[in-house]
mmCIF file of C-alpha atoms in Angstrom:
data_model
loop_
_atom_site.group_PDB
_atom_site.id
_atom_site.type_symbol
_atom_site.label_atom_id
_atom_site.label_comp_id
_atom_site.label_asym_id
_atom_site.label_seq_id
_atom_site.Cartn_x
_atom_site.Cartn_y
_atom_site.Cartn_z
ATOM 1 C CA MET A 41 -110.903 -210.563 190.642
ATOM 2 C CA LEU A 42 -111.703 -208.363 193.645
ATOM 3 C CA SER A 43 -113.440 -205.059 193.071
ATOM 4 C CA PHE A 44 -110.992 -202.911 195.051
ATOM 5 C CA PHE A 45 -107.934 -203.814 192.963
ATOM 6 C CA ILE A 46 -106.278 -200.793 191.445
ATOM 7 C CA PRO A 47 -105.004 -201.305 187.880
ATOM 8 C CA GLY A 48 -101.216 -201.384 187.749
ATOM 9 C CA TYR A 49 -100.977 -201.619 191.548
ATOM 10 C CA PRO A 50 -99.612 -204.799 193.156
ATOM 11 C CA SER A 51 -102.417 -206.693 194.861
ATOM 12 C CA ASP A 52 -100.504 -207.466 198.065
ATOM 13 C CA SER A 53 -99.569 -203.825 198.645
ATOM 14 C CA LEU A 54 -103.038 -203.080 200.024
ATOM 15 C CA THR A 55 -102.575 -205.619 202.795
ATOM 16 C CA HIS A 56 -98.874 -204.844 203.161
ATOM 17 C CA SER A 57 -99.540 -201.177 203.922
ATOM 18 C CA ALA A 58 -102.286 -202.203 206.393
ATOM 19 C CA PHE A 59 -105.119 -200.342 204.702
ATOM 20 C CA PHE A 60 -107.104 -203.553 204.520
ATOM 21 C CA LEU A 61 -106.231 -206.535 206.682
ATOM 22 C CA ARG A 62 -107.569 -210.016 206.247
ATOM 23 C CA VAL A 63 -109.489 -211.236 209.283
ATOM 24 C CA ASP A 64 -111.036 -214.545 210.269
ATOM 25 C CA ARG A 65 -114.326 -214.979 212.047
ATOM 26 C CA PRO A 66 -113.953 -217.507 214.842
ATOM 27 C CA THR A 67 -116.792 -219.943 215.434
ATOM 28 C CA PRO A 68 -117.650 -219.442 219.105
ATOM 29 C CA PRO A 69 -121.220 -219.515 220.328
ATOM 30 C CA ALA A 70 -123.430 -216.863 218.756
ATOM 31 C CA PRO A 71 -122.831 -213.440 220.328
ATOM 32 C CA GLN A 72 -125.591 -211.814 222.269
ATOM 33 C CA PRO A 73 -127.656 -209.216 220.423
ATOM 34 C CA GLY A 74 -126.044 -205.793 220.499
ATOM 35 C CA GLN A 75 -122.529 -207.198 221.072
ATOM 36 C CA PRO A 76 -119.910 -206.767 218.343
ATOM 37 C CA LYS A 77 -118.640 -209.898 216.635
ATOM 38 C CA THR A 78 -115.034 -210.839 217.334
ATOM 39 C CA LEU A 79 -112.546 -210.897 214.493
ATOM 40 C CA LEU A 80 -109.016 -212.298 214.530
ATOM 41 C CA LEU A 81 -106.199 -211.144 212.267
ATOM 42 C CA ALA A 82 -105.307 -213.855 209.777
ATOM 43 C CA PRO A 83 -101.698 -215.047 210.032
ATOM 44 C CA GLN A 84 -101.389 -215.127 206.216
ATOM 45 C CA GLN A 85 -102.256 -211.749 204.679
ATOM 46 C CA SER A 86 -103.340 -212.398 201.088
ATOM 47 C CA LEU A 87 -106.228 -211.228 198.966
ATOM 48 C CA GLU A 88 -108.962 -213.743 198.180
ATOM 49 C CA GLU A 89 -112.564 -213.231 197.125
ATOM 50 C CA GLU A 90 -114.084 -215.440 199.826
ATOM 51 C CA ALA A 91 -112.154 -213.915 202.753
ATOM 52 C CA TYR A 92 -113.215 -211.212 205.220
ATOM 53 C CA TYR A 93 -111.327 -207.923 205.423
ATOM 54 C CA ALA A 94 -111.288 -205.094 207.938
ATOM 55 C CA TRP A 95 -110.302 -201.504 207.336
ATOM 56 C CA PHE A 96 -108.234 -200.069 210.198
ATOM 57 C CA TYR A 97 -108.536 -196.322 210.599
ATOM 58 C CA ASP A 98 -107.586 -194.382 213.725
ATOM 59 C CA GLY A 99 -109.463 -191.235 212.837
ATOM 60 C CA SER A 100 -108.061 -187.760 213.120
ATOM 61 C CA PRO A 101 -106.737 -187.083 216.611
ATOM 62 C CA LEU A 102 -106.919 -183.625 218.117
ATOM 63 C CA THR A 103 -103.137 -183.165 218.042
ATOM 64 C CA THR A 104 -103.074 -183.617 214.259
ATOM 65 C CA ILE A 105 -105.755 -180.974 213.793
ATOM 66 C CA LEU A 106 -104.041 -178.544 216.178
ATOM 67 C CA GLY A 107 -100.656 -179.196 214.524
ATOM 68 C CA GLY A 108 -102.128 -178.450 211.096
ATOM 69 C CA ALA A 109 -103.670 -175.216 212.370
ATOM 70 C CA ALA A 110 -100.354 -174.213 213.981
ATOM 71 C CA MET A 111 -98.510 -174.841 210.706
ATOM 72 C CA VAL A 112 -100.949 -172.605 208.815
ATOM 73 C CA ILE A 113 -100.589 -169.833 211.424
ATOM 74 C CA ILE A 114 -96.771 -170.062 211.372
ATOM 75 C CA MET A 115 -96.728 -169.932 207.568
ATOM 76 C CA LEU A 116 -99.015 -166.883 207.549
ATOM 77 C CA ALA A 117 -96.824 -165.180 210.161
ATOM 78 C CA GLY A 118 -93.729 -165.888 208.051
ATOM 79 C CA VAL A 119 -95.324 -164.572 204.882
ATOM 80 C CA MET A 120 -96.394 -161.398 206.660
ATOM 81 C CA PHE A 121 -92.846 -160.757 207.986
ATOM 82 C CA PRO A 122 -92.626 -157.306 206.288
ATOM 83 C CA LEU A 123 -95.686 -156.231 208.295
ATOM 84 C CA TRP A 124 -94.098 -157.107 211.662
ATOM 85 C CA PRO A 125 -93.082 -154.263 214.007
ATOM 86 C CA VAL A 126 -89.474 -153.093 213.626
ATOM 87 C CA LYS A 127 -88.433 -154.292 217.105
ATOM 88 C CA LEU A 128 -89.724 -157.791 216.399
ATOM 89 C CA ARG A 129 -87.920 -157.947 213.036
ATOM 90 C CA ILE A 130 -84.657 -156.858 214.688
ATOM 91 C CA GLY A 131 -85.143 -159.545 217.351
ATOM 92 C CA VAL A 132 -85.593 -162.188 214.661
ATOM 93 C CA TRP A 133 -82.445 -160.873 212.954
ATOM 94 C CA TYR A 134 -80.412 -161.295 216.167
ATOM 95 C CA LEU A 135 -81.826 -164.793 216.743
ATOM 96 C CA SER A 136 -80.914 -165.841 213.192
ATOM 97 C CA ILE A 137 -77.381 -164.467 213.583
ATOM 98 C CA LEU A 138 -77.067 -166.352 216.903
ATOM 99 C CA ALA A 139 -78.223 -169.606 215.272
ATOM 100 C CA LEU A 140 -75.801 -169.074 212.365
ATOM 101 C CA GLY A 141 -72.983 -168.403 214.838
ATOM 102 C CA LEU A 142 -73.734 -171.578 216.796
ATOM 103 C CA LEU A 143 -73.783 -173.632 213.602
ATOM 104 C CA GLY A 144 -70.473 -172.084 212.513
ATOM 105 C CA ALA A 145 -68.949 -172.780 215.944
ATOM 106 C CA LEU A 146 -70.020 -176.424 215.685
ATOM 107 C CA ILE A 147 -68.419 -176.765 212.256
ATOM 108 C CA VAL A 148 -65.208 -175.058 213.461
ATOM 109 C CA LEU A 149 -65.123 -177.375 216.509
ATOM 110 C CA ALA A 150 -65.454 -180.421 214.236
ATOM 111 C CA ILE A 151 -62.536 -179.203 212.091
ATOM 112 C CA VAL A 152 -60.385 -178.390 215.157
ATOM 113 C CA ARG A 153 -60.976 -181.816 216.684
ATOM 114 C CA LEU A 154 -60.033 -183.468 213.369
ATOM 115 C CA ILE A 155 -56.778 -181.475 213.221
ATOM 116 C CA PHE A 156 -56.086 -182.328 216.899
ATOM 117 C CA TRP A 157 -56.715 -186.033 216.237
ATOM 118 C CA CYS A 158 -54.448 -186.042 213.158
ATOM 119 C CA GLY A 159 -51.699 -184.381 215.206
ATOM 120 C CA THR A 160 -51.946 -186.912 218.033
ATOM 121 C CA VAL A 161 -51.934 -189.828 215.549
ATOM 122 C CA VAL A 162 -48.555 -188.629 214.259
ATOM 123 C CA VAL A 163 -47.028 -187.794 217.682
ATOM 124 C CA CYS A 164 -48.441 -190.432 220.099
ATOM 125 C CA LYS A 165 -48.915 -194.180 219.980
ATOM 126 C CA LYS A 166 -52.578 -193.762 220.857
ATOM 127 C CA ALA A 167 -54.542 -190.905 219.366
ATOM 128 C CA ILE A 168 -56.697 -188.592 221.471
ATOM 129 C CA TRP A 169 -60.176 -188.201 220.079
ATOM 130 C CA MET A 170 -61.545 -184.927 221.400
ATOM 131 C CA PHE A 171 -65.336 -184.972 221.922
ATOM 132 C CA PRO A 172 -65.910 -188.456 220.443
ATOM 133 C CA ASN A 173 -69.674 -188.260 220.973
ATOM 134 C CA LEU A 174 -70.124 -184.741 219.630
ATOM 135 C CA PHE A 175 -72.562 -185.778 216.899
ATOM 136 C CA GLU A 176 -74.047 -188.814 218.694
ATOM 137 C CA ASP A 177 -77.393 -189.109 220.440
ATOM 138 C CA VAL A 178 -76.139 -189.290 224.035
ATOM 139 C CA GLY A 179 -76.540 -187.284 227.238
ATOM 140 C CA PHE A 180 -75.283 -183.706 227.526
ATOM 141 C CA VAL A 181 -72.133 -184.489 229.538
ATOM 142 C CA SER A 182 -71.182 -187.446 227.300
ATOM 143 C CA HIS A 183 -70.726 -185.091 224.334
ATOM 144 C CA PHE A 184 -67.729 -183.389 225.957
ATOM 145 C CA LEU A 185 -65.542 -186.305 227.085
ATOM 146 C CA PHE A 186 -62.097 -187.199 225.719
ATOM 147 C CA ASP A 187 -61.253 -190.726 224.609
ATOM 148 C CA TRP A 188 -58.087 -192.648 223.776
ATOM 149 C CA VAL A 189 -58.409 -194.449 220.458
#
């Protein structure tokens, strides 16, 4: 049994999650001194005692460190909200009311387009679907087109 097995943990999950990957050492001519040896990923990822394994780790990029620091600063700023100047707190109040209003307008628009569609289903042969791509991931103009269903 291999020494890095974790009790109660499936053995193939270590290779499945790519913490450790099985590699093969090709048999080319001996590398020159100071040159790294080449390794090839094995096509069959399974754990065996006699096999070679590599640990793939990308390190900690600068953006991850800066993102973590920004999250800590934002959390501290949010916790210290009562200490903010009055003008800044009022500005945050207006921004939150604006965001709530936009969310409410989006919900009202969804309900209005459903009522409009139900009305056109009853009256016309083909229904008119108002803003069919309203909640889709498309371009800005494509959100606001009408479509015959």
